[in-house]
Coordinates of N, CA and C in Angstrom, one line a residue:
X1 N -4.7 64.0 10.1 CA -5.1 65.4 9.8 C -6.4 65.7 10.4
X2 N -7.0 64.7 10.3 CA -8.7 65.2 11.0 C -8.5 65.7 12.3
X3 N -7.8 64.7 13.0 CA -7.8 64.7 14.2 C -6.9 66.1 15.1
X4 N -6.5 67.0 14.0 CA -5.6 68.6 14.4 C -6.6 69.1 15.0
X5 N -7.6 69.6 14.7 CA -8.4 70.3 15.3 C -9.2 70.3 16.7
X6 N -9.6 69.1 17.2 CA -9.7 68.4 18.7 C -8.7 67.8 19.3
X7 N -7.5 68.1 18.9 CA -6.3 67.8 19.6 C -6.0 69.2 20.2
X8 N -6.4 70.1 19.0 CA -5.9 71.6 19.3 C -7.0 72.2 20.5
X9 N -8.0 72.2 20.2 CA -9.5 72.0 20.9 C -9.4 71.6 22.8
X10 N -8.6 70.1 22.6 CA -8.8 69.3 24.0 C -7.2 69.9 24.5
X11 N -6.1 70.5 23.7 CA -5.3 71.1 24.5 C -5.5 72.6 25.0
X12 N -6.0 72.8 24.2 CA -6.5 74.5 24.6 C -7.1 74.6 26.5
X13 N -8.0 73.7 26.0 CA -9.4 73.9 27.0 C -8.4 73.0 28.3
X14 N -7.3 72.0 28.3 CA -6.6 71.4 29.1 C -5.9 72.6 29.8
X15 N -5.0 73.2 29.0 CA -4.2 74.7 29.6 C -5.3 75.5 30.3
X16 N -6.4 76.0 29.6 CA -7.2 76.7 30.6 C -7.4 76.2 31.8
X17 N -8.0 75.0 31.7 CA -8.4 74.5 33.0 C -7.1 74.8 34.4
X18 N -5.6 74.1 33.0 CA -4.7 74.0 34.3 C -4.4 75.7 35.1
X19 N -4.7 76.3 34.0 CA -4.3 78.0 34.6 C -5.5 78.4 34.9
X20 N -6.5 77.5 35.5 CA -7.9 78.0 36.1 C -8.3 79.5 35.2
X21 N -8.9 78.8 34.2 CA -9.5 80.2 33.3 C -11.1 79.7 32.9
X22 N -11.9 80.6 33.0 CA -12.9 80.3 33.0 C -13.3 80.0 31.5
X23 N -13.6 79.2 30.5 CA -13.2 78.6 29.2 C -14.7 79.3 28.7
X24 N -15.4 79.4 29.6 CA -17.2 80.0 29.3 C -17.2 81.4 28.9
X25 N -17.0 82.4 29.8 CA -16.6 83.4 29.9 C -15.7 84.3 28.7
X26 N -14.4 83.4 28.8 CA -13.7 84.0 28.3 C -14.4 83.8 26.2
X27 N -15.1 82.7 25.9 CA -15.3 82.3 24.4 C -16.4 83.8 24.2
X28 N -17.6 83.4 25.3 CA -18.7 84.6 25.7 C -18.0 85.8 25.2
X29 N -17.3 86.2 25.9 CA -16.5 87.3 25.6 C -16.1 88.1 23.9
X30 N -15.4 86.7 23.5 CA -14.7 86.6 22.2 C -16.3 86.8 21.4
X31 N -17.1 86.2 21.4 CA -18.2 86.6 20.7 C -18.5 87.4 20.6
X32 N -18.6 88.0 21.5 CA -19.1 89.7 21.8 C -18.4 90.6 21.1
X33 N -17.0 90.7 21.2 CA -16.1 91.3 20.2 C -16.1 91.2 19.0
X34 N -16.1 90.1 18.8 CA -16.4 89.5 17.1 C -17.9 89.9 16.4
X35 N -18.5 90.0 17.6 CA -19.9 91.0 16.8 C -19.6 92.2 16.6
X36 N -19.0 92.9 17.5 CA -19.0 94.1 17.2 C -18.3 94.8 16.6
X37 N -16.8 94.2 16.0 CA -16.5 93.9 15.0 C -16.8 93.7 13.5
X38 N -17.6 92.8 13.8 CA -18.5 92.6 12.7 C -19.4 93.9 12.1
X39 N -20.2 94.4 13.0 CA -20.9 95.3 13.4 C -20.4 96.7 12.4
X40 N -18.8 96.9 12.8 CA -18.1 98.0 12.6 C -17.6 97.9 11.3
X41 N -17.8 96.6 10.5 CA -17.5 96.1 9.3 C -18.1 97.1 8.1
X42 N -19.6 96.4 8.9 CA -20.8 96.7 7.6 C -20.7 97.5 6.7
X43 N -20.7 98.8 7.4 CA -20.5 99.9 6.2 C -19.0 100.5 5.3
X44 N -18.0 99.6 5.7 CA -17.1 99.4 4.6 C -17.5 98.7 4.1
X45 N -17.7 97.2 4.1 CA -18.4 96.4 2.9 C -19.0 96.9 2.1
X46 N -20.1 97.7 2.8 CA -20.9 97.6 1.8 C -21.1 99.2 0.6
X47 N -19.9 100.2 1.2 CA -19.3 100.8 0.6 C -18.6 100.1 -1.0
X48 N -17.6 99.1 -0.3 CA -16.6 98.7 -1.6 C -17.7 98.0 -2.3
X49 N -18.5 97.4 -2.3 CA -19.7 96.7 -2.9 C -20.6 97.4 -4.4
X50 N -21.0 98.6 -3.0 CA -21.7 99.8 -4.3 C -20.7 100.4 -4.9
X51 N -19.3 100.6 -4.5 CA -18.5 100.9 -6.0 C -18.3 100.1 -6.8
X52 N -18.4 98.7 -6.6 CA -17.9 98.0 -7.6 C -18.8 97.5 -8.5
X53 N -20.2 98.0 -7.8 CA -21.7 97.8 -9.1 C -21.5 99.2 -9.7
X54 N -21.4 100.5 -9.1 CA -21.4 101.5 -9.6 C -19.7 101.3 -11.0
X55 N -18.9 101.0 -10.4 CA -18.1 101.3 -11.4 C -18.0 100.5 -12.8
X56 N -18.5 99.1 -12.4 CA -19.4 98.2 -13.6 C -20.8 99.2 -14.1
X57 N -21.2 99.4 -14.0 CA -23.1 99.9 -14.1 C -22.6 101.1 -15.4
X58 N -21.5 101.8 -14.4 CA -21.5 103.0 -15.1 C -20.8 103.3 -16.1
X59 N -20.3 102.2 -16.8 CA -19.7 102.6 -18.0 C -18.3 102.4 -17.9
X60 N -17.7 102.9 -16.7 CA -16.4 104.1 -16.5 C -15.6 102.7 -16.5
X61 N -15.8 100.9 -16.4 CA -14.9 99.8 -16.3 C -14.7 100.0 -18.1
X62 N -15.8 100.0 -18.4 CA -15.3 99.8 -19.8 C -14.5 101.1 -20.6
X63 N -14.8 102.2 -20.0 CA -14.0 103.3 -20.8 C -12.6 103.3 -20.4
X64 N -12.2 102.8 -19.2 CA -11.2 103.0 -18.5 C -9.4 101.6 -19.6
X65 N -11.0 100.3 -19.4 CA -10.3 99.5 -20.2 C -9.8 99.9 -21.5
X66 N -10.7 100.4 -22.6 CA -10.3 101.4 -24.0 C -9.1 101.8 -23.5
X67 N -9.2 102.6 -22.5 CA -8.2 103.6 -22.4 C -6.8 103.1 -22.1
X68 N -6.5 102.3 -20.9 CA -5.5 101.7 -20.6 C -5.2 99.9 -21.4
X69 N -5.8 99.9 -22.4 CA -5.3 98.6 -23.2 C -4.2 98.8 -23.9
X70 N -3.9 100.3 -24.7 CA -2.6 99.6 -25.1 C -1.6 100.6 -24.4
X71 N -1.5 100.6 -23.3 CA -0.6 101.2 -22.0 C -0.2 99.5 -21.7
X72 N -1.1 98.9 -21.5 CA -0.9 97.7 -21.0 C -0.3 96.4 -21.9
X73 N -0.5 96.7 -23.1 CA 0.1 96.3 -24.3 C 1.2 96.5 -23.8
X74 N 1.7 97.9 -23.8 CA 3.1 98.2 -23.9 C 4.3 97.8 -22.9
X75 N 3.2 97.8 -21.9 CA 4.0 96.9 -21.0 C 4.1 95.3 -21.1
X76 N 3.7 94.7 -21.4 CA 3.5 93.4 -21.5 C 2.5 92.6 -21.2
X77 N 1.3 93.4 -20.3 CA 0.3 92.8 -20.2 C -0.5 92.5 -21.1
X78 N -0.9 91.6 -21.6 CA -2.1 91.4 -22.8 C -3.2 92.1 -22.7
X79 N -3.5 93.1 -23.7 CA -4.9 93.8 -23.7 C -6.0 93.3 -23.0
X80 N -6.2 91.9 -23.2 CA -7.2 91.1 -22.7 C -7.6 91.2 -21.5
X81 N -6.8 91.3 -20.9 CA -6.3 91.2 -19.2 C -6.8 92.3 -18.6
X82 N -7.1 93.5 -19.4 CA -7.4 94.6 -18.7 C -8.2 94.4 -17.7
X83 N -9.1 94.5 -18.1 CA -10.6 94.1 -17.0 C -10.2 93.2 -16.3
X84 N -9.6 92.3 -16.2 CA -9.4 91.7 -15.2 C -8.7 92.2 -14.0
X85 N -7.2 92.9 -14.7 CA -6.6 93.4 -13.9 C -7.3 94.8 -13.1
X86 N -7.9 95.5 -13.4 CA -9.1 96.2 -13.1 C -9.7 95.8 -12.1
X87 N -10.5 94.9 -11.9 CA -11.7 94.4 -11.1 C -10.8 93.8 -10.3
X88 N -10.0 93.0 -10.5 CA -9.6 92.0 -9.1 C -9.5 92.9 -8.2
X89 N -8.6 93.9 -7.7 CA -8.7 94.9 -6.7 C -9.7 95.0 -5.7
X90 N -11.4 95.2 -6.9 CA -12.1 95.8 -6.1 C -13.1 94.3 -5.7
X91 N -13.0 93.3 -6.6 CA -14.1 91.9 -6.5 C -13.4 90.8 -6.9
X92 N -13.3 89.8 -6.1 CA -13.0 88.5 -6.4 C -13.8 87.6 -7.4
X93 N -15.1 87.7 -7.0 CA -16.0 87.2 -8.0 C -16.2 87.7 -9.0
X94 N -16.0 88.7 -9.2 CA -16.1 89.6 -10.8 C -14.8 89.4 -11.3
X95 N -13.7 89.0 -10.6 CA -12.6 88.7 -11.8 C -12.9 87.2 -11.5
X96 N -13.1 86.6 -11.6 CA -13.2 85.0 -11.1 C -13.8 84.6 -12.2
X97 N -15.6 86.0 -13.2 CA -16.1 85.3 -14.0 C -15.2 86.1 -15.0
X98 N -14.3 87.4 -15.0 CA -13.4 87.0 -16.4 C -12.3 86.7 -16.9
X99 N -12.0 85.7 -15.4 CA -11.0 84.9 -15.6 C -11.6 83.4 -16.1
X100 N -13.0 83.3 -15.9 CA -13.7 82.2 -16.7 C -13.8 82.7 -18.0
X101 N -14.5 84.0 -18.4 CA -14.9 84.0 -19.3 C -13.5 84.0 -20.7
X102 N -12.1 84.4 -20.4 CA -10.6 84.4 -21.1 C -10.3 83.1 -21.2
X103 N -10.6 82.2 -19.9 CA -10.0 80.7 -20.8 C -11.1 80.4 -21.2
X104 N -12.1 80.3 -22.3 CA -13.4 79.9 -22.5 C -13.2 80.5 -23.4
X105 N -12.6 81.7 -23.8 CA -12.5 82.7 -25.4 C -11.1 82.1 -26.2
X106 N -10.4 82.0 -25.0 CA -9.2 81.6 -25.7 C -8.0 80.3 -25.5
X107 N -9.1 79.5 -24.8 CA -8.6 78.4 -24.6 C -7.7 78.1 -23.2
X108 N -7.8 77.0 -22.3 CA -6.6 76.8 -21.1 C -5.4 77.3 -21.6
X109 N -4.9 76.4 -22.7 CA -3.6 76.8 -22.7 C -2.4 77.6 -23.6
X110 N -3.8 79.0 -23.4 CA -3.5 79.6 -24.4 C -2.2 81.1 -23.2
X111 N -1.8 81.7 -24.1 CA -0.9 82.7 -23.5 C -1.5 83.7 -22.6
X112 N -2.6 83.8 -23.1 CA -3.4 85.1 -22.2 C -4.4 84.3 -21.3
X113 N -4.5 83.0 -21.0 CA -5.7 82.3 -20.6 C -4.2 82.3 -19.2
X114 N -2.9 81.6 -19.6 CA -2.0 81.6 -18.7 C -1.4 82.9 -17.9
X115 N -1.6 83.6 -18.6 CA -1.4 85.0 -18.0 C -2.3 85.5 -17.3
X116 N -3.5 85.3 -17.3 CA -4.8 85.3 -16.3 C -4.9 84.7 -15.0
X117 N -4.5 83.7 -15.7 CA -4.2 82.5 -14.6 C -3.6 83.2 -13.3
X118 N -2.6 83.3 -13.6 CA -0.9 84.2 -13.0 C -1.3 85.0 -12.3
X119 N -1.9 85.9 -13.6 CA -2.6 87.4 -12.2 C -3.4 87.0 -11.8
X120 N -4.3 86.2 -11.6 CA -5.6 86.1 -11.1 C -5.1 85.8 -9.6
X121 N -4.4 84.8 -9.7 CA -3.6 83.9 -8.6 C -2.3 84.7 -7.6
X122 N -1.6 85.3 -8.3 CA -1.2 86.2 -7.3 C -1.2 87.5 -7.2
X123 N -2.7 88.2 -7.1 CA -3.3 89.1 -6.4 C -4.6 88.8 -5.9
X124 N -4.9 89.7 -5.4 CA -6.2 90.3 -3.9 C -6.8 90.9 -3.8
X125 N -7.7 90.9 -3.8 CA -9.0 92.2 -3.6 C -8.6 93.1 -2.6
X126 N -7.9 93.8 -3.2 CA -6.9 94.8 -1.9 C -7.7 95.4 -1.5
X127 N -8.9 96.2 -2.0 CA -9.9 97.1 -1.3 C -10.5 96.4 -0.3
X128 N -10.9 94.9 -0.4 CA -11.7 94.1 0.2 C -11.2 94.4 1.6
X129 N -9.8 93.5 1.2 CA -9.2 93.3 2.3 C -8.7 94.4 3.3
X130 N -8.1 95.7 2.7 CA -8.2 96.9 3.2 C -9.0 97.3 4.0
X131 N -10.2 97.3 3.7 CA -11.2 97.4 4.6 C -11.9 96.4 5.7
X132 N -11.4 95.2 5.4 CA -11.4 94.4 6.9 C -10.5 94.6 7.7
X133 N -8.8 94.6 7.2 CA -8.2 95.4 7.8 C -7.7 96.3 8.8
X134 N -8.6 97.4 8.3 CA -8.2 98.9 8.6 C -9.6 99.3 9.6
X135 N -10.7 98.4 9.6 CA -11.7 98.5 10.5 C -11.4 97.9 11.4
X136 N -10.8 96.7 11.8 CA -10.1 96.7 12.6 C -9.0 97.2 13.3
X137 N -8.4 97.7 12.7 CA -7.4 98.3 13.5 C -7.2 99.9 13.6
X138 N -8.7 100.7 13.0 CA -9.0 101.8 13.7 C -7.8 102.9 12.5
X139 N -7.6 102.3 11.6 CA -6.3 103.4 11.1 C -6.8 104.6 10.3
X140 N -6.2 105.6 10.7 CA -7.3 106.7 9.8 C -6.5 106.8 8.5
X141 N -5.6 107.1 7.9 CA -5.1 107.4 6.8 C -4.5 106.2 6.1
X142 N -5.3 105.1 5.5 CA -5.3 103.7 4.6 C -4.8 104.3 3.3
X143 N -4.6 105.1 2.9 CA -4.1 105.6 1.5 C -2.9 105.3 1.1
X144 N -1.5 105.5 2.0 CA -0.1 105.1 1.7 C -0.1 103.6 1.7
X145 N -0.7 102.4 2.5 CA -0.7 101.5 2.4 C -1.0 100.5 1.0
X146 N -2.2 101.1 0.9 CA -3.4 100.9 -0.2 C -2.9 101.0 -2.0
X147 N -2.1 102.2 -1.8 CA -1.1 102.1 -3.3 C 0.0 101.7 -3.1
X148 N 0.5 101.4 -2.4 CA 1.8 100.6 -2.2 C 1.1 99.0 -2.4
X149 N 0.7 98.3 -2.1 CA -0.6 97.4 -2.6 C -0.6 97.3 -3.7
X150 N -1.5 98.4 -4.3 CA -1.7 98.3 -5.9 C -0.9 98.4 -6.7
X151 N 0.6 99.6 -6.5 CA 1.6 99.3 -7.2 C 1.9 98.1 -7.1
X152 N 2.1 97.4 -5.7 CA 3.2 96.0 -6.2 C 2.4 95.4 -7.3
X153 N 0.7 94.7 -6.6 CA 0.3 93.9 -7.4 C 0.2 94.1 -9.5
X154 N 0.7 95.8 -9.4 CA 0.5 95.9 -10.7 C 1.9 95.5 -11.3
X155 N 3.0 95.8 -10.7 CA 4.5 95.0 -10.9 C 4.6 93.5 -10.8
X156 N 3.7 92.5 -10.1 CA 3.4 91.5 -10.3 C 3.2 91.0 -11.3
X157 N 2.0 92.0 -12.0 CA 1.3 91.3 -13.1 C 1.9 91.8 -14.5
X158 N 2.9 92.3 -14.2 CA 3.9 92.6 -15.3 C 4.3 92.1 -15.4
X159 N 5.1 91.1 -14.5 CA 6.6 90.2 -14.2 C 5.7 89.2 -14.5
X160 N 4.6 88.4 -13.9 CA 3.6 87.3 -14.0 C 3.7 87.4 -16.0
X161 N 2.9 88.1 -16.6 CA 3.2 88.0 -18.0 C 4.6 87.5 -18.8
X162 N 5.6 88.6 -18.2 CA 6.6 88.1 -18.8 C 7.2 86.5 -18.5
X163 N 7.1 86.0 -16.9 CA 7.5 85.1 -16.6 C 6.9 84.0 -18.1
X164 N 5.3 84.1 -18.3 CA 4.4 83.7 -18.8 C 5.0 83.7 -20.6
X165 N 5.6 84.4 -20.9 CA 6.2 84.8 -22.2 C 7.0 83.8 -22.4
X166 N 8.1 83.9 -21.1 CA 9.3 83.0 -21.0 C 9.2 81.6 -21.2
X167 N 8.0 81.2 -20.5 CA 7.8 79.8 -20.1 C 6.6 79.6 -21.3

């Protein structure tokens, strides 16, 4: 297994050679794109960033939680979960610490620590990724994609709970 990557490496740079490509040039290049890229990143980042302090800072995570806990009750999600399911969307590391902080309150192998687990694990910082995404590929109207996204992942973590009930 070490050895994939300078096999992949010394065949690459073999094929160029044999199809006379200039191996300098062409990486030169790639760099250049990849900056500018990068470049064209920034201010999405750093968009989803200040929403996600702004929507912590401001209160509106916690009122929103009140509000949809026992919606989420009723579905099957554990109240607990709210904030979680909330924030993963927008930050990986902010559900990452209250997916620490749920098994820590309520033990590994407890129902809602497993249920955390579940959702934590199969969803995505859809905004994150959306916006690396969608800067790349220049799309102007990311909205139909983006809730089709958040619906599934919220049908996920419906089904993830019950799976979690089951088992």
């Amino acid at each position: 297994m070490a050895l994939t990557v300078p096999v992949i490496f010394i065949f690459v740079f073999a094929f160029a050679v044999i199809k006379k490509v200039n191996v300098y040039n062409c990486f030169t290049e790639g760099i250049h794109e990849a900056l500018k890229f990068t470049v064209s990143l920034l201010p999405c980042l750093a968009a989803i960033f200040m929403m996600c302090a702004l929507f912590e800072q401001s209160g509106l995570a916690d009122r929103l939680c009140k509000l949809l806990s026992p919606v989420f009750g009723f579905l099957g999600i554990p109240p607990e979960l709210t904030k979680l399911v909330l924030i993963k969307p927008f930050s990986g590391s902010g559900s990452l610490a209250y997916l620490n902080d749920i098994i820590k309150q309520y033990g590994a192998d407890s129902y809602v620590a497993r249920c955390a687990c579940v959702c934590f694990g199969s969803s995505e910082t859809v905004f994150y990724i959306s916006a690396v995404y969608f800067a790349g590929v220049k799309v102007k109207k990311p909205a139909l994609p983006v809730i089709c996204v958040l619906a599934a992942t919220f049908i996920s973590t419906i089904v993830a709970c019950l799976i979690c009930r089951i088992m």
